[in-house]
mmCIF file of C-alpha atoms in Angstrom:
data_model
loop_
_atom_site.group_PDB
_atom_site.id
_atom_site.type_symbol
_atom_site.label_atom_id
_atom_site.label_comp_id
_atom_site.label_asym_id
_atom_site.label_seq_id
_atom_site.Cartn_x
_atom_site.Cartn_y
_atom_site.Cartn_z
ATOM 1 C CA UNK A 18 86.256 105.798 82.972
ATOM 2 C CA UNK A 19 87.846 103.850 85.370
ATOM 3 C CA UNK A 20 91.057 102.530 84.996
ATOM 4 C CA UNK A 21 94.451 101.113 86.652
ATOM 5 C CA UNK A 22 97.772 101.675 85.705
ATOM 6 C CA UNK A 23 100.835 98.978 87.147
ATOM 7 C CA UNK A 24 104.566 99.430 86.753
ATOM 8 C CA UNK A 25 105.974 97.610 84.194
ATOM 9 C CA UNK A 26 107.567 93.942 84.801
ATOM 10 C CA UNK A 27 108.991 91.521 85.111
ATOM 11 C CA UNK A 28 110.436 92.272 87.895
ATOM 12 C CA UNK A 29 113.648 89.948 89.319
ATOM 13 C CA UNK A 30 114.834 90.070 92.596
ATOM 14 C CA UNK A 31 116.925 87.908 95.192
ATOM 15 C CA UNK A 32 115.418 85.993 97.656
ATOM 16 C CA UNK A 33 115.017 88.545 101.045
ATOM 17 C CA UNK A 34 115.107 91.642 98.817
ATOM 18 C CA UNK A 35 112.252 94.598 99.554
ATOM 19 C CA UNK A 36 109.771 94.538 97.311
ATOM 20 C CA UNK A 37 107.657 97.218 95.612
ATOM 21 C CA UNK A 38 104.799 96.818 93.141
ATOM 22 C CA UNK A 39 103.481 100.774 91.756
ATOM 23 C CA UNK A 40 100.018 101.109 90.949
ATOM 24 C CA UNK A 41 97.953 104.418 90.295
ATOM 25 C CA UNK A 42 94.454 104.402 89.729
ATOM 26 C CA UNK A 43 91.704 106.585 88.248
ATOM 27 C CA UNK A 44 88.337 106.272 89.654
ATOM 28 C CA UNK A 45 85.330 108.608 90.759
ATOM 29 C CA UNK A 46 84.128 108.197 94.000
ATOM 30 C CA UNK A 47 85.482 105.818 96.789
ATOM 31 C CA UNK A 48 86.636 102.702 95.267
ATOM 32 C CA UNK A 49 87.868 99.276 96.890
ATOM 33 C CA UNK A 50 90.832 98.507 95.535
ATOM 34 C CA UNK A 51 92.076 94.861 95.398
ATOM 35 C CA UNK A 52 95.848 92.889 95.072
ATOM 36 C CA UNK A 53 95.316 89.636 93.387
ATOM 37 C CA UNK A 54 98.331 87.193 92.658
ATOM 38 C CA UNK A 55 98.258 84.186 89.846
ATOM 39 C CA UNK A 56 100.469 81.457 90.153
ATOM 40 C CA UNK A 57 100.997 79.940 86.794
ATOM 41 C CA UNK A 58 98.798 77.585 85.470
ATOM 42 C CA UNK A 59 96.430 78.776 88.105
ATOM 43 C CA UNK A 60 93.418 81.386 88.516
ATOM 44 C CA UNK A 61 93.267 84.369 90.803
ATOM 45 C CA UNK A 62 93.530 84.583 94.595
ATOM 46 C CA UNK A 63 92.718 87.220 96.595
ATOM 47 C CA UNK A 64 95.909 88.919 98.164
ATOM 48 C CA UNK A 65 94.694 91.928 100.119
ATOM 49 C CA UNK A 66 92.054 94.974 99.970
ATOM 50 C CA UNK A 67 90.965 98.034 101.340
ATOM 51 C CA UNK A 68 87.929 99.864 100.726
ATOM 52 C CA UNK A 69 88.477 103.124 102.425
ATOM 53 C CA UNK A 70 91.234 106.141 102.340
ATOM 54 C CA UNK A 71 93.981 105.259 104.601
ATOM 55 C CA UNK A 72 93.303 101.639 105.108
ATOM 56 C CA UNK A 73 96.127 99.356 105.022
ATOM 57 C CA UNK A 74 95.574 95.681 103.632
ATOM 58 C CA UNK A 75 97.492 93.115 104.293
ATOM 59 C CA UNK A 76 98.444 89.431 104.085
ATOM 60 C CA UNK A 77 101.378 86.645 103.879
ATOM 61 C CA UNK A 78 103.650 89.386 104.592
ATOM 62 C CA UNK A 79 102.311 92.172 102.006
ATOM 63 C CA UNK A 80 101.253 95.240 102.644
ATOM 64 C CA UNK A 81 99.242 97.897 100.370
ATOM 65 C CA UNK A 82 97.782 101.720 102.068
ATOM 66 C CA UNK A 83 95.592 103.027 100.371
ATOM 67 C CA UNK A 84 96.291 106.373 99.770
ATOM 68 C CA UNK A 85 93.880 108.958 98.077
ATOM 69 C CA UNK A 86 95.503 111.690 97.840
ATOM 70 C CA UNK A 87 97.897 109.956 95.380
ATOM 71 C CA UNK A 88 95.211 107.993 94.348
ATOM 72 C CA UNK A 89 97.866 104.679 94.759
ATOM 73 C CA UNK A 90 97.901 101.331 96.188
ATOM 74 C CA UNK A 91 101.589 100.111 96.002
ATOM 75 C CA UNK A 92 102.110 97.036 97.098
ATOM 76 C CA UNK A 93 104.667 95.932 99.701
ATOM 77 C CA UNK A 94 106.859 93.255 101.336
ATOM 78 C CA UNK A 95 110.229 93.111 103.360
ATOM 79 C CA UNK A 96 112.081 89.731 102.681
ATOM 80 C CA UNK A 97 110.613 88.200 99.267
ATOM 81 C CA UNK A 98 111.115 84.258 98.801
ATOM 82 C CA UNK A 99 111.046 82.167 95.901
ATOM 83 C CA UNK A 100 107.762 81.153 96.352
ATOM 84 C CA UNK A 101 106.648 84.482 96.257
ATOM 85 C CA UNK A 102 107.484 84.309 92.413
ATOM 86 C CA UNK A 103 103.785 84.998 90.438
ATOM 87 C CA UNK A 104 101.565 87.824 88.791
ATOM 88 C CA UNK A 105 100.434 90.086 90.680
ATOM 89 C CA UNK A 106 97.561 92.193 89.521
ATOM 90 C CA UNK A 107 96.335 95.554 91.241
ATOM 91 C CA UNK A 108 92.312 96.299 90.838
ATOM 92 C CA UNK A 109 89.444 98.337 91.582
ATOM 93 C CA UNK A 110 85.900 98.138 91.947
ATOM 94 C CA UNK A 111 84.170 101.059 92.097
ATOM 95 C CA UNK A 112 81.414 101.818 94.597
ATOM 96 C CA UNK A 113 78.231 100.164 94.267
ATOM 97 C CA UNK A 114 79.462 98.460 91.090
ATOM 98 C CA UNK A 115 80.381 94.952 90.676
ATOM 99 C CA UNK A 116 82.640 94.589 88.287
ATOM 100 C CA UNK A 117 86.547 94.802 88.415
ATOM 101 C CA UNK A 118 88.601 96.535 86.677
ATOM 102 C CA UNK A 119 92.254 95.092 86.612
ATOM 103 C CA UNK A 120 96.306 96.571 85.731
ATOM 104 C CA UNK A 121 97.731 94.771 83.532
ATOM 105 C CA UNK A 122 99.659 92.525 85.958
ATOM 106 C CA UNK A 123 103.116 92.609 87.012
ATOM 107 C CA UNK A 124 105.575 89.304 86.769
ATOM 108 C CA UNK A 125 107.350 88.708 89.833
ATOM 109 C CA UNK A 126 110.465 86.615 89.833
ATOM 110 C CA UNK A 127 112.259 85.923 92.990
ATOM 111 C CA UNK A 128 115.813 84.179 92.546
ATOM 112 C CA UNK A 129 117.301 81.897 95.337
ATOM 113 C CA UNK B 30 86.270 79.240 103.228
ATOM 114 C CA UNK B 31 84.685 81.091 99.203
ATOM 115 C CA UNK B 32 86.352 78.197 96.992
ATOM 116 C CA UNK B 33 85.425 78.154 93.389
ATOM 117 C CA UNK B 34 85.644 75.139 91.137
ATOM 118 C CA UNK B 35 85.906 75.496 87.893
ATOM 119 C CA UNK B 36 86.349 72.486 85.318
ATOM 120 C CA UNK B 37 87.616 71.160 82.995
ATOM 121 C CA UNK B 38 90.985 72.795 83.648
ATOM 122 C CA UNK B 39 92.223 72.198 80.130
ATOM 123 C CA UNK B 40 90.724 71.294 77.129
ATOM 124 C CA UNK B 41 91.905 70.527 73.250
ATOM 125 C CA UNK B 42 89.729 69.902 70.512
ATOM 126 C CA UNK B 43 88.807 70.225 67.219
ATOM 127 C CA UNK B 44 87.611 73.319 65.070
ATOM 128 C CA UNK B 45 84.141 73.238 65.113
ATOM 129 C CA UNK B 46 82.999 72.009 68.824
ATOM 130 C CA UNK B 47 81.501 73.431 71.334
ATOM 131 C CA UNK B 48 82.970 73.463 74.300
ATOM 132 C CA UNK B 49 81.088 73.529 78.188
ATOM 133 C CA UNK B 50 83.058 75.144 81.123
ATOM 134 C CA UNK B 51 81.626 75.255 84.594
ATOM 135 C CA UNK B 52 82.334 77.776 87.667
ATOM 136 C CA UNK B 53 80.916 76.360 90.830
ATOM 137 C CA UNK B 54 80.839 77.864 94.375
ATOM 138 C CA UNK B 55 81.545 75.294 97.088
ATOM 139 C CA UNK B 56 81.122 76.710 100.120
ATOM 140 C CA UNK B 57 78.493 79.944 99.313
ATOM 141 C CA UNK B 58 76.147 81.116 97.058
ATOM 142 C CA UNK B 59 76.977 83.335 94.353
ATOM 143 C CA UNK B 60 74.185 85.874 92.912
ATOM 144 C CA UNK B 61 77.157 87.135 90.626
ATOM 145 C CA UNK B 62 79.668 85.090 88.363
ATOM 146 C CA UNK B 63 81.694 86.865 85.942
ATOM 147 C CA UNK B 64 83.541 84.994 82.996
ATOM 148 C CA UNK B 65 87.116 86.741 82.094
ATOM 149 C CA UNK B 66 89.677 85.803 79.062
ATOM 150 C CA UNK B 67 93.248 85.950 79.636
ATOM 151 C CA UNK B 68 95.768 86.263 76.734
ATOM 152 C CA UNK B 69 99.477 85.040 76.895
ATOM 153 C CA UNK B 70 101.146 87.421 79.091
ATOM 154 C CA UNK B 71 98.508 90.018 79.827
ATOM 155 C CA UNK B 72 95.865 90.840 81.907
ATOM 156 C CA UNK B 73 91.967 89.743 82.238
ATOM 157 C CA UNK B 74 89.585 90.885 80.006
ATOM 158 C CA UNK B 75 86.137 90.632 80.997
ATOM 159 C CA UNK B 76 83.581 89.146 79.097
ATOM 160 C CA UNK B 77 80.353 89.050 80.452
ATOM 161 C CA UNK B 78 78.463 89.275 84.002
ATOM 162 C CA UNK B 79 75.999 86.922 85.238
ATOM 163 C CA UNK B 80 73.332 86.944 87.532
ATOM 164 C CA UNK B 81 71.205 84.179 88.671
ATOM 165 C CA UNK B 82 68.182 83.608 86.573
ATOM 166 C CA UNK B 83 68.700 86.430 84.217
ATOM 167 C CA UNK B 84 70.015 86.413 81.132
ATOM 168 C CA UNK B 85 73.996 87.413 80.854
ATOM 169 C CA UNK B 86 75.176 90.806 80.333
ATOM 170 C CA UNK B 87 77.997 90.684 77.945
ATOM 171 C CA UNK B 88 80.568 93.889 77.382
ATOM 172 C CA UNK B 89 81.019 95.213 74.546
ATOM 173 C CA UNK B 90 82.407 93.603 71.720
ATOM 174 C CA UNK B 91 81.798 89.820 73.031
ATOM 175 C CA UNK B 92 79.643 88.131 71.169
ATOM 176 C CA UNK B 93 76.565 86.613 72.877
ATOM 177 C CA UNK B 94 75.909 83.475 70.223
ATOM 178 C CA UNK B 95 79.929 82.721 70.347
ATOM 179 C CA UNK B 96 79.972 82.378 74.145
ATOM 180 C CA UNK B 97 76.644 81.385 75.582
ATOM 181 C CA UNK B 98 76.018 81.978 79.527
ATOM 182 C CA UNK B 99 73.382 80.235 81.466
ATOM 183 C CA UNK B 100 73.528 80.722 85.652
ATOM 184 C CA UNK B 101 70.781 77.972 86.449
ATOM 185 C CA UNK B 102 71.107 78.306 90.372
ATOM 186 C CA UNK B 103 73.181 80.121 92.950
ATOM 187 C CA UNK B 104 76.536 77.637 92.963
ATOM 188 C CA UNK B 105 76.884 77.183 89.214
ATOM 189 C CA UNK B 106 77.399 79.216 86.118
ATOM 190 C CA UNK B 107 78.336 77.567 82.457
ATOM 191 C CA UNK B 108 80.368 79.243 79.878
ATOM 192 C CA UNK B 109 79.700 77.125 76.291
ATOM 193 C CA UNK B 110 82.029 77.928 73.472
ATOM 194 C CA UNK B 111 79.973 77.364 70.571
ATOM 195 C CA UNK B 112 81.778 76.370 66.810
ATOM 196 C CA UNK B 113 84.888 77.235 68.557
ATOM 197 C CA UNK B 114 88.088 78.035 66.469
ATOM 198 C CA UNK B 115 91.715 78.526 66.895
ATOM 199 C CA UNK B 116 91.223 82.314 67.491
ATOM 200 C CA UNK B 117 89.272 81.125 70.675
ATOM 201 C CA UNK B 118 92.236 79.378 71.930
ATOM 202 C CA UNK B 119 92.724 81.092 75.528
ATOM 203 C CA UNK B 120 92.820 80.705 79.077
ATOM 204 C CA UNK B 121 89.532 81.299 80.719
ATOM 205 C CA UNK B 122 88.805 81.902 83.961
ATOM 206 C CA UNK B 123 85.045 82.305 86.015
ATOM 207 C CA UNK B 124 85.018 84.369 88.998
ATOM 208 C CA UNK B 125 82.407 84.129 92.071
ATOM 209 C CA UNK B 126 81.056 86.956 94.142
ATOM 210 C CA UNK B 127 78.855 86.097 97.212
ATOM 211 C CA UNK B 128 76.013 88.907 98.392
ATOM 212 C CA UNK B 129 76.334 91.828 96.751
ATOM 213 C CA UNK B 130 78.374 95.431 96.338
ATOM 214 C CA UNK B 131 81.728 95.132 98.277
ATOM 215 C CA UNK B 132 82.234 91.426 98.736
ATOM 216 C CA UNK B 133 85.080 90.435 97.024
ATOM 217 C CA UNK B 134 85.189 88.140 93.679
ATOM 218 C CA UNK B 135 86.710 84.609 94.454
ATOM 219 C CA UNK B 136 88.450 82.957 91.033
ATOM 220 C CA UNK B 137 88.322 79.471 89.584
ATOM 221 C CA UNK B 138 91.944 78.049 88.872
ATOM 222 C CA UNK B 139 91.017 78.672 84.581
ATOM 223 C CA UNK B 140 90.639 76.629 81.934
ATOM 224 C CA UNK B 141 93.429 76.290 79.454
ATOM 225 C CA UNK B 142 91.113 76.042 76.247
ATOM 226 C CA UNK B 143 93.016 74.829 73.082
ATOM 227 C CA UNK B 144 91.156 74.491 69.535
ATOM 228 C CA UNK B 145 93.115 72.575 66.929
#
């Protein structure tokens, strides 16, 4: 079945540090794969996507290729800031289908 | 633009109520809502899918009588906790998609459900 594997958090880093979120996925097919990002206390937002080989997605400063040959969609940014400080969860829907299928979510915490 | 409301945002109350969430689109229509359950520290779960009009398709292990569905029109979607318990306590969050196939899902901001 389908599935999506993260790396492991939390992750702490200064404020302006480069950022790098893994995430692998398994999937038949073409999938669209998705970055979401909770804030706490909150629900989901919609980071970025991309829903073909090759496509980059990106937004606020993050960027995610999607690669299939690795079958990977890390997640990037430059210069992180405090606010950037959340969980981020990569996901996948696969084609055709509706439903997502999430990693287990990474903790981000950016230090001033 | 795609804003989802969902309320209450937190609830507490005793063993043995039911409990009434709602997931509303704003600003489209939604022919899909899905209802997800989030435990401390980990990631969503989903529960069940629901489309407009028909009944709820739940995954497997959910059950249906526990956590009742009903998707009366295109903007709203109600998730009612029946008899809930402690073990129910969670965080629960709707999710919105608009058309069909590749559109995106659009959250609610959860509901912080707390049985006593």
């Amino acid at each position: 079945g389908n599935s999506v594997t993260q790396m492991e958090g939390p992750v702490t880093l200064s404020e302006e540090a480069f950022l790098t979120i893994n995430c692998t996925y398994t999937a038949t097919g073409y999938p669209s794969l998705f970055w979401y990002v909770q804030y706490p206390g909150e629900g989901l937002q919609l980071l970025l996507k991309a829903t073909k080989a090759d496509d980059k997605g990106s937004n606020k400063g993050f960027e995610a290729t999607y690669r299939k040959e690795t079958t990977s969609f890390h997640l990037e940014k430059g210069s992180v800031q405090v606010s950037d400080s959340a969980v981020y969860f990569c996901a996948l829907s696969s084609q055709g289908a509706q439903k997502l299928v999430f990693g287990q979510g990474t903790r981000l915490t950016i230090n001033p | 633009g795609a804003v989802v409301s969902q309320h209450p945002s937190r609830v507490i109350c005793k063993s043995g109520t039911s409990v009434k969430i709602e997931c509303r689109s704003l600003d489209f229509q939604a022919t899909t809502m899905f209802w997800y359950r989030q435990f401390p520290k980990k990631s969503l779960m989903l529960m069940a899918t629901s489309n407009e009009g028909s009944k709820a398709t739940y995954e497997q292990g959910v059950e249906k009588d526990k956590f009742l569905i009903n998707h009366a029109s295109l903007t709203l979607s109600t998730l009612t906790v029946t008899s809930a318990h402690p073990e129910d306590s969670s965080f629960y969050i709707c999710s919105a998609q608009p058309g069909s196939g590749n559109q995106p899902q659009h959250f609610g901001d959860g509901t912080r459900l707390s049985i006593l």
